[in-house]
Short mmCIF file of C-alpha atoms in Angstrom, two decimals:
data_model
loop_
_atom_site.label_atom_id
_atom_site.label_comp_id
_atom_site.label_asym_id
_atom_site.label_seq_id
_atom_site.Cartn_x
_atom_site.Cartn_y
_atom_site.Cartn_z
CA MET A 1 123.37 -47.52 -35.98
CA ILE A 2 123.76 -43.83 -36.64
CA ARG A 3 126.19 -43.34 -39.38
CA GLN A 4 129.01 -40.83 -39.27
CA ASP A 5 128.38 -39.34 -42.68
CA VAL A 6 124.84 -38.65 -41.71
CA ILE A 7 126.02 -36.92 -38.55
CA GLY A 8 128.57 -34.88 -40.63
CA GLU A 9 125.92 -33.81 -43.00
CA ALA A 10 123.65 -32.63 -40.24
CA ALA A 11 126.49 -30.93 -38.20
CA LEU A 12 127.41 -28.95 -41.34
CA GLU A 13 123.84 -27.94 -42.27
CA ILE A 14 123.12 -26.78 -38.73
CA MET A 15 126.18 -24.54 -38.78
CA ARG A 16 124.81 -23.04 -42.06
CA ARG A 17 121.36 -22.64 -40.76
CA ALA A 18 122.52 -21.07 -37.50
CA ALA A 19 124.84 -18.56 -39.14
CA ILE A 20 122.18 -17.35 -41.73
CA VAL A 21 118.76 -17.92 -40.45
CA ILE A 22 117.43 -16.04 -37.28
CA PRO A 23 115.28 -18.47 -35.22
CA GLU A 24 111.58 -17.57 -35.52
CA ASP A 25 111.04 -17.27 -31.83
CA TYR A 26 113.60 -14.57 -31.57
CA ARG A 27 112.50 -12.80 -34.72
CA SER A 28 108.86 -12.77 -33.39
CA GLY A 29 110.05 -11.40 -30.04
CA ILE A 30 112.02 -8.49 -31.65
CA ARG A 31 109.21 -7.64 -33.99
CA LYS A 32 106.90 -7.21 -31.06
CA MET A 33 109.53 -4.97 -29.46
CA VAL A 34 109.63 -2.83 -32.61
CA GLY A 35 106.05 -2.19 -32.17
CA GLU A 36 106.33 -1.13 -28.60
CA GLU A 37 109.57 0.80 -28.81
CA GLU A 38 108.87 4.55 -28.69
CA ASN A 39 112.44 5.96 -29.15
CA GLU A 40 113.21 6.72 -32.68
CA LEU A 41 117.05 5.71 -32.53
CA SER A 42 116.16 2.54 -30.66
CA ARG A 43 113.46 1.65 -33.15
CA PHE A 44 115.75 2.34 -36.15
CA VAL A 45 118.24 -0.14 -34.68
CA LEU A 46 115.54 -2.81 -34.34
CA GLU A 47 114.26 -2.31 -37.89
CA ALA A 48 117.78 -2.46 -39.30
CA MET A 49 118.30 -5.77 -37.54
CA CYS A 50 114.96 -7.12 -38.87
CA GLU A 51 115.99 -6.06 -42.40
CA ASN A 52 119.45 -7.60 -41.83
CA TRP A 53 117.99 -10.96 -41.10
CA ASP A 54 115.76 -10.71 -44.28
CA VAL A 55 118.99 -9.87 -46.38
CA ALA A 56 121.06 -12.68 -44.67
CA GLU A 57 118.38 -15.23 -45.85
CA GLU A 58 117.95 -13.76 -49.29
CA ASP A 59 121.67 -13.59 -49.95
CA ARG A 60 122.47 -16.90 -48.06
CA ARG A 61 125.21 -14.96 -46.05
CA ALA A 62 125.99 -14.85 -42.39
CA MET A 63 123.74 -12.41 -40.46
CA CYS A 64 126.59 -11.25 -38.30
CA ALA A 65 130.32 -11.42 -39.32
CA ASP A 66 131.18 -12.09 -35.69
CA THR A 67 130.10 -15.70 -35.98
CA GLY A 68 131.15 -16.13 -32.44
CA LEU A 69 132.69 -19.23 -30.88
CA PRO A 70 130.78 -22.05 -32.81
CA ARG A 71 130.21 -24.99 -30.52
CA TYR A 72 128.12 -28.17 -30.31
CA TYR A 73 125.60 -29.52 -27.71
CA VAL A 74 124.87 -33.22 -28.11
CA LYS A 75 122.06 -34.91 -26.40
CA ALA A 76 122.15 -38.65 -27.06
CA GLY A 77 119.44 -41.14 -26.45
CA ASN A 78 120.31 -44.00 -24.20
CA GLU A 79 119.59 -46.48 -26.94
CA ALA A 80 121.56 -44.54 -29.56
CA ARG A 81 124.40 -46.38 -31.14
CA ILE A 82 126.91 -44.35 -33.05
CA GLU A 83 129.16 -45.74 -35.84
CA GLY A 84 132.75 -45.57 -34.56
CA GLY A 85 131.68 -44.41 -31.08
CA MET A 86 132.03 -41.06 -29.39
CA VAL A 87 135.59 -40.57 -30.61
CA ALA A 88 134.40 -40.78 -34.27
CA LEU A 89 131.48 -38.42 -33.36
CA GLU A 90 133.80 -35.86 -31.96
CA GLN A 91 136.08 -36.15 -35.03
CA THR A 92 133.06 -35.64 -37.25
CA LEU A 93 132.08 -32.47 -35.36
CA ARG A 94 135.49 -31.00 -35.58
CA ARG A 95 135.67 -31.68 -39.31
CA ALA A 96 132.23 -30.11 -39.77
CA THR A 97 133.38 -26.97 -37.88
CA ALA A 98 136.48 -26.67 -40.17
CA GLN A 99 134.52 -27.16 -43.26
CA ALA A 100 131.74 -24.75 -42.16
CA THR A 101 134.25 -22.09 -41.63
CA ARG A 102 135.56 -22.35 -44.99
CA ASP A 103 132.16 -22.92 -46.85
CA ILE A 104 129.67 -20.56 -45.29
CA PRO A 105 132.12 -18.81 -44.49
CA LEU A 106 132.32 -18.14 -40.74
CA ARG A 107 134.88 -15.87 -39.29
CA PRO A 108 137.83 -17.76 -38.02
CA ASN A 109 137.74 -16.42 -34.59
CA ARG A 110 139.45 -19.27 -32.64
CA VAL A 111 143.04 -18.46 -31.66
CA HIS A 112 145.51 -19.66 -29.04
CA PRO A 113 145.16 -17.43 -26.02
CA LEU A 114 148.79 -16.64 -25.84
CA SER A 115 150.54 -17.19 -29.13
CA ARG A 116 147.30 -15.94 -31.02
CA ILE A 117 147.92 -18.69 -33.67
CA ASP A 118 144.73 -19.01 -35.77
CA HIS A 119 144.21 -22.31 -37.85
CA ASP A 120 141.53 -20.33 -39.71
CA ASN A 121 139.06 -23.00 -39.16
CA ASN A 122 137.63 -22.49 -35.62
CA VAL A 123 139.20 -25.68 -34.42
CA GLY A 124 141.97 -25.96 -31.77
CA ILE A 125 142.58 -27.10 -28.19
CA LEU A 126 139.17 -27.66 -26.55
CA ALA A 127 137.58 -26.01 -29.63
CA PRO A 128 134.78 -26.34 -30.59
CA GLU A 129 133.40 -27.06 -27.23
CA ILE A 130 131.21 -30.14 -27.27
CA GLU A 131 128.84 -30.67 -24.25
CA TYR A 132 126.79 -33.75 -23.65
CA SER A 133 123.44 -34.64 -22.21
CA PHE A 134 121.47 -37.91 -22.30
CA GLU A 135 117.94 -38.91 -22.60
CA PRO A 136 116.32 -42.18 -21.61
CA ASP A 137 114.25 -44.55 -23.64
CA THR A 138 115.18 -43.32 -27.02
CA ASP A 139 117.72 -43.96 -29.98
CA TRP A 140 118.19 -40.63 -31.75
CA ILE A 141 120.92 -37.92 -31.17
CA ASP A 142 120.07 -34.13 -31.08
CA ILE A 143 122.99 -32.11 -32.33
CA THR A 144 122.66 -28.35 -31.61
CA THR A 145 125.08 -25.69 -32.57
CA VAL A 146 125.21 -22.13 -31.03
CA HIS A 147 127.12 -19.35 -32.51
CA LYS A 148 127.51 -16.69 -29.68
CA GLY A 149 129.88 -13.89 -29.49
CA GLY A 150 132.40 -14.23 -26.77
CA LEU A 151 133.43 -10.79 -25.35
CA PHE A 152 130.65 -8.90 -23.76
CA GLY A 153 127.36 -9.50 -21.83
CA THR A 154 128.51 -12.19 -19.44
CA ASP A 155 129.48 -11.86 -15.81
CA TYR A 156 129.73 -14.11 -12.57
CA ARG A 157 129.28 -13.34 -9.06
CA MET A 158 129.38 -15.25 -5.72
CA LEU A 159 126.26 -14.16 -3.81
CA PHE A 160 125.31 -15.62 -0.46
CA PRO A 161 121.97 -16.93 0.74
CA GLY A 162 121.47 -13.87 2.89
CA ASP A 163 121.73 -11.71 -0.21
CA GLY A 164 118.42 -13.07 -1.25
CA ILE A 165 116.28 -12.19 -4.29
CA ASP A 166 117.50 -8.50 -3.73
CA GLY A 167 121.04 -9.86 -4.51
CA ILE A 168 119.93 -11.44 -7.60
CA LYS A 169 118.10 -8.46 -8.87
CA ARG A 170 121.06 -5.99 -8.12
CA PHE A 171 123.46 -8.22 -9.98
CA PHE A 172 121.07 -8.57 -12.86
CA LEU A 173 120.82 -4.74 -13.12
CA ASP A 174 124.66 -4.52 -12.75
CA VAL A 175 125.24 -6.61 -15.79
CA MET A 176 122.51 -4.98 -17.83
CA LEU A 177 124.05 -1.51 -17.22
CA GLU A 178 127.67 -2.74 -17.43
CA PHE A 179 127.28 -4.23 -20.79
CA GLY A 180 124.12 -2.51 -22.03
CA ARG A 181 126.06 0.83 -22.33
CA ARG A 182 126.98 1.47 -26.11
CA GLY A 183 125.21 -1.74 -26.67
CA LEU A 184 128.25 -4.00 -25.98
CA ALA A 185 125.82 -6.92 -25.17
CA CYS A 186 124.18 -6.34 -28.56
CA GLN A 187 120.88 -6.18 -26.79
CA PRO A 188 117.79 -6.86 -26.67
CA ALA A 189 119.13 -10.13 -25.60
CA ILE A 190 117.81 -13.40 -24.34
CA VAL A 191 119.21 -13.19 -20.90
CA GLY A 192 120.30 -16.59 -19.31
CA ILE A 193 120.91 -16.75 -15.66
CA GLY A 194 122.60 -19.57 -13.91
CA LEU A 195 121.92 -19.91 -10.19
CA GLY A 196 123.74 -22.39 -7.77
CA GLY A 197 125.95 -25.29 -8.66
CA SER A 198 129.65 -24.93 -8.35
CA LYS A 199 131.06 -21.90 -9.92
CA ASP A 200 131.75 -23.60 -13.25
CA THR A 201 128.31 -25.12 -13.23
CA ALA A 202 126.69 -21.78 -12.52
CA MET A 203 128.45 -20.41 -15.67
CA ALA A 204 127.53 -23.34 -17.84
CA ILE A 205 123.86 -23.45 -16.96
CA GLY A 206 123.41 -19.68 -17.36
CA LYS A 207 124.89 -19.90 -20.78
CA GLN A 208 122.58 -22.83 -21.65
CA ALA A 209 119.61 -21.00 -20.28
CA ALA A 210 120.42 -18.07 -22.73
CA CYS A 211 121.30 -20.20 -25.70
CA LEU A 212 119.28 -23.44 -25.46
CA ARG A 213 115.73 -22.17 -24.48
CA VAL A 214 113.50 -20.18 -26.98
CA VAL A 215 111.87 -17.02 -26.50
CA GLY A 216 108.49 -17.51 -24.78
CA ASP A 217 109.64 -20.54 -22.77
CA ARG A 218 108.93 -20.50 -19.07
CA SER A 219 110.49 -22.56 -16.33
CA PRO A 220 108.27 -25.38 -15.16
CA ASP A 221 109.01 -24.31 -11.55
CA PRO A 222 106.39 -21.55 -10.81
CA GLU A 223 108.65 -19.60 -8.46
CA ILE A 224 111.46 -19.48 -11.07
CA ALA A 225 109.04 -18.73 -13.73
CA ALA A 226 107.74 -15.76 -11.76
CA LEU A 227 111.33 -14.36 -11.24
CA GLU A 228 112.00 -14.78 -14.95
CA LYS A 229 109.09 -12.58 -15.68
CA GLU A 230 110.00 -9.97 -13.05
CA LEU A 231 113.53 -9.76 -14.35
CA ILE A 232 112.23 -9.12 -17.93
CA GLU A 233 110.21 -6.16 -16.58
CA ILE A 234 113.05 -4.88 -14.58
CA GLY A 235 115.38 -5.03 -17.61
CA ASN A 236 112.98 -3.31 -19.87
CA ASP A 237 112.34 -0.62 -17.29
CA ILE A 238 115.88 0.54 -17.02
CA GLY A 239 115.32 3.12 -19.78
CA MET A 240 117.82 1.76 -22.13
CA GLY A 241 117.40 0.09 -25.49
CA PRO A 242 119.53 -1.29 -28.19
CA MET A 243 123.09 0.12 -28.51
CA GLY A 244 122.55 1.80 -25.12
CA PHE A 245 120.26 4.27 -26.56
CA VAL A 246 117.36 5.61 -24.57
CA GLY A 247 114.53 3.06 -24.98
CA LYS A 248 112.85 0.11 -23.32
CA SER A 249 113.97 -2.81 -25.55
CA MET A 250 116.51 -4.52 -23.44
CA VAL A 251 115.46 -8.14 -22.57
CA VAL A 252 113.49 -10.07 -25.12
CA ASP A 253 113.25 -13.06 -22.64
CA CYS A 254 114.90 -14.25 -19.47
CA HIS A 255 115.66 -17.80 -18.55
CA ILE A 256 116.79 -19.01 -15.30
CA GLU A 257 118.32 -22.44 -14.57
CA VAL A 258 119.28 -23.58 -11.24
CA ALA A 259 121.61 -26.36 -9.79
CA TYR A 260 121.90 -27.62 -6.28
CA THR A 261 124.71 -25.51 -4.55
CA HIS A 262 126.91 -25.26 -1.58
CA THR A 263 124.76 -24.56 1.51
CA GLY A 264 126.70 -21.36 2.29
CA GLY A 265 126.66 -19.90 -1.30
CA MET A 266 124.46 -18.80 -4.19
CA PRO A 267 126.74 -18.36 -7.27
CA MET A 268 125.02 -16.44 -10.08
CA SER A 269 125.96 -15.94 -13.70
CA VAL A 270 124.25 -13.75 -16.38
CA HIS A 271 124.56 -14.32 -20.13
CA SER A 272 123.27 -12.26 -22.96
CA PHE A 273 122.42 -14.00 -26.16
CA CYS A 274 122.51 -11.12 -28.68
CA LEU A 275 120.62 -9.61 -31.66
CA SER A 276 122.12 -12.46 -33.74
CA SER A 277 120.95 -15.34 -31.43
CA ARG A 278 122.03 -18.21 -33.62
CA ARG A 279 121.10 -21.68 -32.79
CA ALA A 280 120.10 -24.52 -34.97
CA VAL A 281 119.23 -28.23 -34.13
CA ALA A 282 119.22 -31.46 -35.98
CA ARG A 283 117.79 -34.80 -34.77
CA VAL A 284 119.44 -37.68 -36.26
CA GLY A 285 117.74 -41.00 -36.28
CA ALA A 286 118.92 -44.43 -36.24
CA ASP A 287 117.32 -44.83 -39.69
CA GLY A 288 119.44 -42.07 -41.24
CA GLY A 289 116.85 -39.47 -41.13
CA ILE A 290 117.64 -35.89 -40.22
CA ALA A 291 114.95 -33.50 -38.95
CA TYR A 292 115.99 -29.79 -38.48
CA ARG A 293 114.48 -27.31 -36.04
CA THR A 294 115.57 -24.33 -33.82
CA ASP A 295 114.40 -25.34 -30.24
CA PRO A 296 117.12 -27.34 -28.61
CA ARG A 297 114.79 -28.88 -26.11
CA TRP A 298 117.85 -29.31 -23.89
CA PHE A 299 116.25 -28.95 -20.59
CA THR A 300 114.13 -32.08 -20.46
CA PRO A 301 112.54 -33.30 -17.24
CA TYR A 302 115.33 -35.96 -17.17
CA HIS A 303 118.06 -33.29 -17.62
CA ARG A 304 116.56 -31.34 -14.61
CA ARG A 305 115.98 -34.26 -12.44
CA SER A 306 116.43 -33.88 -8.73
CA GLY A 307 116.24 -37.40 -7.11
CA VAL A 308 118.72 -40.21 -6.83
CA ASP A 309 116.85 -42.38 -9.38
CA TRP A 310 114.81 -41.60 -12.49
CA GLU A 311 111.51 -42.85 -13.10
CA ALA A 312 109.93 -41.76 -16.25
CA GLY A 313 107.06 -39.29 -15.72
CA ALA A 314 107.72 -38.91 -12.18
CA PRO A 315 108.03 -35.29 -10.84
CA ALA A 316 111.49 -34.33 -9.64
CA LEU A 317 111.92 -34.44 -5.87
CA GLY A 318 112.03 -31.19 -3.86
CA ALA A 319 110.72 -28.86 -6.54
CA ALA A 320 107.58 -28.17 -8.18
CA VAL A 321 107.82 -29.27 -11.68
CA ALA A 322 105.10 -29.32 -14.19
CA LEU A 323 104.62 -32.54 -16.00
CA MET B 1 115.69 9.92 -38.92
CA LYS B 2 118.10 12.14 -40.88
CA THR B 3 119.98 10.18 -43.59
CA ARG B 4 123.21 11.20 -45.37
CA ARG B 5 125.14 9.47 -48.19
CA ILE B 6 128.92 10.32 -48.03
CA GLU B 7 131.57 9.76 -50.56
CA LEU B 8 134.97 8.37 -49.48
CA PRO B 9 137.67 9.72 -49.09
CA LEU B 10 136.00 12.17 -46.63
CA THR B 11 136.37 15.70 -47.43
CA ASP B 12 135.77 18.74 -45.09
CA GLY B 13 132.41 19.45 -46.79
CA ALA B 14 130.89 16.26 -45.73
CA LEU B 15 131.17 17.24 -42.03
CA ASP B 16 129.03 20.42 -42.43
CA GLY B 17 125.82 19.98 -40.35
CA LEU B 18 126.45 16.27 -39.84
CA GLU B 19 124.49 15.73 -36.68
CA LEU B 20 124.82 13.03 -34.13
CA GLY B 21 122.57 10.10 -34.78
CA THR B 22 122.24 10.76 -38.54
CA ALA B 23 122.11 7.47 -40.44
CA VAL B 24 125.03 7.39 -42.96
CA TYR B 25 125.76 5.27 -46.14
CA LEU B 26 129.25 5.25 -47.71
CA ASP B 27 130.58 5.09 -51.17
CA GLY B 28 134.27 4.50 -52.08
CA VAL B 29 137.05 2.65 -50.32
CA VAL B 30 137.40 1.37 -46.77
CA TYR B 31 140.10 -0.74 -45.34
CA THR B 32 139.81 -2.93 -42.16
CA GLY B 33 142.53 -2.58 -39.42
CA ARG B 34 142.54 -3.40 -35.79
CA GLU B 35 144.96 -4.42 -33.01
CA GLY B 36 146.92 -6.72 -35.28
CA LEU B 37 147.64 -3.94 -37.69
CA TYR B 38 148.21 -1.18 -35.07
CA LYS B 39 150.75 -3.45 -33.15
CA ARG B 40 152.76 -4.24 -36.37
CA VAL B 41 152.78 -0.63 -37.60
CA LEU B 42 152.79 1.39 -34.51
CA ASP B 43 154.34 -0.73 -31.79
CA GLU B 44 156.94 -2.73 -33.90
CA GLY B 45 157.56 -0.04 -36.41
CA LEU B 46 157.05 -2.23 -39.35
CA GLU B 47 156.63 -0.52 -42.73
CA PRO B 48 152.92 -0.69 -43.77
CA PRO B 49 152.18 -3.05 -46.63
CA VAL B 50 150.91 -0.10 -48.64
CA PRO B 51 150.86 3.64 -47.88
CA PHE B 52 147.60 4.13 -45.91
CA ARG B 53 146.91 7.42 -47.65
CA SER B 54 146.70 5.57 -51.00
CA LEU B 55 143.73 3.69 -49.61
CA GLY B 56 141.72 6.89 -48.86
CA ASN B 57 140.88 7.64 -45.19
CA ALA B 58 138.22 5.33 -43.78
CA ASN B 59 139.50 2.72 -41.20
CA PHE B 60 137.07 -0.04 -40.21
CA HIS B 61 137.51 -1.82 -36.93
CA CYS B 62 136.30 -4.99 -38.46
CA SER B 63 136.86 -8.70 -39.11
CA PRO B 64 135.12 -10.26 -42.01
CA ALA B 65 133.52 -13.56 -42.10
CA ALA B 66 135.48 -14.52 -45.27
CA SER B 67 137.70 -17.29 -46.62
CA VAL B 68 140.26 -17.62 -49.33
CA ASN B 69 139.18 -19.85 -52.37
CA ASP B 70 141.61 -22.32 -53.85
CA ASP B 71 142.08 -19.93 -56.90
CA GLY B 72 143.29 -17.18 -54.62
CA THR B 73 139.99 -15.26 -54.91
CA TYR B 74 138.08 -14.23 -51.75
CA ASN B 75 134.77 -15.38 -50.47
CA LEU B 76 133.46 -12.53 -48.29
CA GLY B 77 130.05 -13.14 -46.65
CA ALA B 78 129.28 -10.84 -43.79
CA VAL B 79 131.19 -7.87 -42.25
CA THR B 80 130.58 -6.60 -38.59
CA ALA B 81 132.50 -4.26 -36.54
CA THR B 82 134.43 -4.94 -33.34
CA ALA B 83 134.45 -2.88 -30.17
CA SER B 84 136.70 0.12 -30.84
CA PHE B 85 137.51 1.30 -27.24
CA ARG B 86 140.20 -1.33 -26.97
CA PHE B 87 142.10 0.48 -29.67
CA SER B 88 142.20 3.83 -27.84
CA ARG B 89 145.87 3.72 -26.93
CA TRP B 90 146.97 3.74 -30.59
CA LEU B 91 144.89 6.74 -31.62
CA SER B 92 147.49 9.51 -31.14
CA GLN B 93 149.94 7.97 -33.48
CA TRP B 94 147.37 6.47 -35.71
CA PHE B 95 145.94 9.45 -37.22
CA GLY B 96 149.30 11.16 -38.04
CA MET B 97 150.56 8.28 -39.73
CA SER B 98 147.52 7.09 -41.58
CA GLY B 99 145.76 10.34 -42.51
CA CYS B 100 142.62 8.58 -41.51
CA ARG B 101 139.36 10.73 -41.15
CA VAL B 102 136.67 8.28 -40.68
CA VAL B 103 136.75 5.60 -38.07
CA ILE B 104 134.04 2.94 -38.37
CA GLY B 105 133.46 0.53 -35.48
CA LYS B 106 131.42 -0.73 -32.64
CA GLY B 107 130.58 1.08 -29.38
CA GLY B 108 132.43 4.19 -30.14
CA MET B 109 135.19 5.82 -27.98
CA THR B 110 135.13 8.47 -25.31
CA GLU B 111 134.50 12.21 -25.89
CA GLU B 112 137.88 12.72 -24.31
CA ASP B 113 139.40 10.64 -27.21
CA TYR B 114 137.32 12.53 -29.91
CA ARG B 115 138.51 15.91 -28.49
CA ALA B 116 142.07 14.96 -28.09
CA HIS B 117 142.51 12.96 -31.33
CA PHE B 118 139.57 13.02 -33.60
CA VAL B 119 138.71 16.72 -33.72
CA PRO B 120 142.35 17.93 -34.36
CA ASN B 121 142.56 15.52 -37.43
CA GLY B 122 139.07 16.48 -38.78
CA ALA B 123 137.98 12.94 -38.09
CA ILE B 124 134.70 11.44 -37.15
CA TYR B 125 133.44 8.16 -35.77
CA LEU B 126 130.70 6.24 -37.39
CA SER B 127 129.16 3.46 -35.43
CA THR B 128 127.67 0.25 -36.93
CA VAL B 129 124.08 -0.51 -36.09
CA GLY B 130 122.68 -3.27 -33.99
CA TYR B 131 125.06 -4.68 -33.50
CA GLY B 132 125.58 -6.96 -36.25
CA THR B 133 123.99 -5.95 -39.53
CA GLY B 134 126.62 -8.13 -41.18
CA ALA B 135 124.55 -9.17 -44.03
CA LEU B 136 123.38 -5.65 -44.89
CA LEU B 137 126.96 -4.45 -44.89
CA GLY B 138 128.25 -7.51 -46.83
CA ARG B 139 125.74 -6.54 -49.48
CA GLY B 140 127.33 -3.18 -49.74
CA ILE B 141 130.64 -4.53 -50.68
CA ARG B 142 131.14 -4.35 -54.39
CA ARG B 143 134.51 -6.25 -54.37
CA VAL B 144 137.61 -7.00 -52.40
CA ILE B 145 140.28 -4.79 -53.77
CA ASP B 146 143.13 -6.39 -51.86
CA VAL B 147 144.07 -8.17 -48.72
CA HIS B 148 147.42 -7.31 -46.82
CA TRP B 149 149.21 -9.24 -44.26
CA LEU B 150 146.81 -12.28 -44.66
CA LYS B 151 149.62 -14.73 -43.74
CA GLU B 152 151.12 -12.67 -40.88
CA LEU B 153 147.76 -11.73 -39.36
CA GLY B 154 145.23 -14.31 -40.38
CA ILE B 155 141.85 -13.73 -41.99
CA ALA B 156 140.30 -11.96 -38.95
CA GLN B 157 143.15 -9.37 -38.29
CA ALA B 158 144.41 -8.96 -42.03
CA MET B 159 143.89 -5.72 -43.65
CA TRP B 160 140.96 -5.95 -46.14
CA VAL B 161 140.59 -3.26 -48.74
CA LEU B 162 137.08 -3.02 -49.73
CA ASP B 163 135.09 -1.09 -52.61
CA VAL B 164 131.84 -0.28 -51.20
CA GLU B 165 128.62 1.14 -52.54
CA ASN B 166 125.63 2.46 -50.39
CA PHE B 167 127.50 0.70 -47.46
CA GLY B 168 125.67 0.94 -44.25
CA PRO B 169 123.70 1.87 -42.22
CA PHE B 170 125.98 3.55 -39.81
CA LEU B 171 125.23 6.11 -37.20
CA VAL B 172 127.24 9.45 -36.66
CA GLU B 173 128.64 8.73 -33.14
CA SER B 174 131.01 11.73 -33.00
CA ASP B 175 130.72 15.04 -34.63
CA SER B 176 133.19 17.83 -35.69
CA ARG B 177 133.22 19.10 -32.15
CA GLY B 178 134.00 15.84 -30.55
CA ASN B 179 130.53 15.16 -28.99
CA SER B 180 129.45 11.52 -28.54
CA LEU B 181 126.04 10.20 -29.17
CA PHE B 182 126.63 7.29 -26.78
CA GLU B 183 127.59 9.67 -23.95
CA ARG B 184 124.59 11.95 -24.67
CA GLU B 185 122.25 8.90 -24.43
CA GLY B 186 124.13 7.48 -21.48
CA ARG B 187 123.75 10.79 -19.45
CA VAL B 188 119.95 10.63 -19.94
CA ILE B 189 119.84 6.97 -18.77
CA ASN B 190 122.08 7.62 -15.83
CA ARG B 191 119.35 9.96 -14.29
CA ARG B 192 117.24 7.03 -13.55
CA VAL B 193 120.02 4.56 -12.41
CA ASP B 194 119.97 5.22 -8.64
CA GLY B 195 116.33 4.81 -8.52
CA LEU B 196 116.43 1.28 -10.10
CA TYR B 197 118.40 0.08 -7.10
CA GLU B 198 116.28 1.79 -4.50
CA GLY B 199 115.17 -0.66 -1.82
CA LEU B 200 117.50 -3.44 -2.98
CA ARG B 201 119.82 -4.55 -0.23
CA GLN B 202 123.69 -4.49 -0.95
CA PRO B 203 125.15 -7.97 -1.11
CA ALA B 204 127.26 -9.07 1.82
CA LEU B 205 130.57 -9.24 -0.17
CA LYS B 206 131.89 -6.68 -2.45
CA ARG B 207 134.11 -7.66 -5.24
CA TYR B 208 137.68 -6.41 -5.63
CA GLY B 209 137.70 -3.40 -7.99
CA GLU B 210 133.84 -2.97 -7.89
CA THR B 211 132.72 0.45 -8.73
CA THR B 212 130.22 1.96 -6.34
CA SER B 213 128.99 4.50 -8.96
CA ARG B 214 126.19 2.92 -10.98
CA SER B 215 126.72 5.29 -13.80
CA ASP B 216 130.35 4.37 -14.57
CA GLU B 217 130.96 2.92 -18.03
CA VAL B 218 133.00 -0.03 -18.98
CA VAL B 219 134.69 2.13 -21.70
#
């Protein structure tokens, strides 16, 4: 049985880690870009960001004051038993959000969309978002928090099958230019792309692709992996860098997630996870142990399964999936 | 990179030879204020909680990551700017009422705004860097002098008056003639934009309101 007090401790600690410590994969990706960036202004921006991450850790303060819309992703093992059930889990996560907002502190960004009422704790109607996924044959739960800004860098479009890869590339360029100017997307970003599904699925998986996969991760589908690499090149060849200055540091990585979609359509979303790409993960075991990390490991073979039934270790149907 | 340390409140001399793209660090007093403040003071005509001129002349488009302790003191961690172009419509009234001469924010405003509103008031725009050097800027805050309209506007929109030292880095985005660093860089980038789309077929369906000019800005 996984106890609520342990979940609460983990949920608060990952909020703190996410806000303060930049994940190593993202830091390494940007350091590499600093070495390759030739434009003085663009390089100055990247160097300032690297210094900012060091200061955040030294001072134990949030790296960016726009601590975004803090949210949780929960992946629960099929054998996991949670004290008080899922309602208790959600209560714990809401309490941890409110406590994190006061203690770290986070910026109380969440307001009612019309009245603009702010509870000053990042909790409200459907806030924080909690998304779920499940994993067979295990009894832990993974809790991931993501703090992502909410205003710029994301767009959605209904493309059609005939628009093809050209359509995907065009829309990718559109979004890079649209939000890259003046650096509204806070690039270089981990760009997540959602392809297919229903419109809402396209948005959700694109966001997950940006926020729940690490720099350096490639899709197990070779065709998708090749497109990911091509889009990184296209993005960095625009001639734009951080803050929309001349440069070539635009995309630190690109991740594409797909979902089966309407036969007549190809919905696409693009999301930019920014220069403060904040994510932290805790695995809470049935024995009360907590193990922290920064790779959410959200897109497991089970999560991406394609067939009717799931057989452990079997390749997904209809797609090339590396084992 | 040119670097300049500027004392607040800003005086005429500080603008001499201040070039676009110079890295700036500030000493003195800055106060935060964004749409919440502008709406109350400029749209609703409410009396400001304190005369703006008594706070100097640097307005930061910012919401801090902060909380109020039980004893009434403030816990201020990181500070980062918010995108300024959304506040353009208040500019014409704002400078006259506040005596503001330094606007600090994210993303800048347009050269049109600079020439119409900033230049006549001897004001410049400083952009934060990144974005999101929240921790670096947080370190530059010596203390919270005061917070106004905390109850009325909430932590994010309240007016935070901050005593700062070596507060930065910022980049000079608009100069005394109203030139914009962002627009200068954008013009260079735009030369290549058409080429990027060359050979890529248009999608079948256009979107309502879609611009056909690839060099258009969101701002």
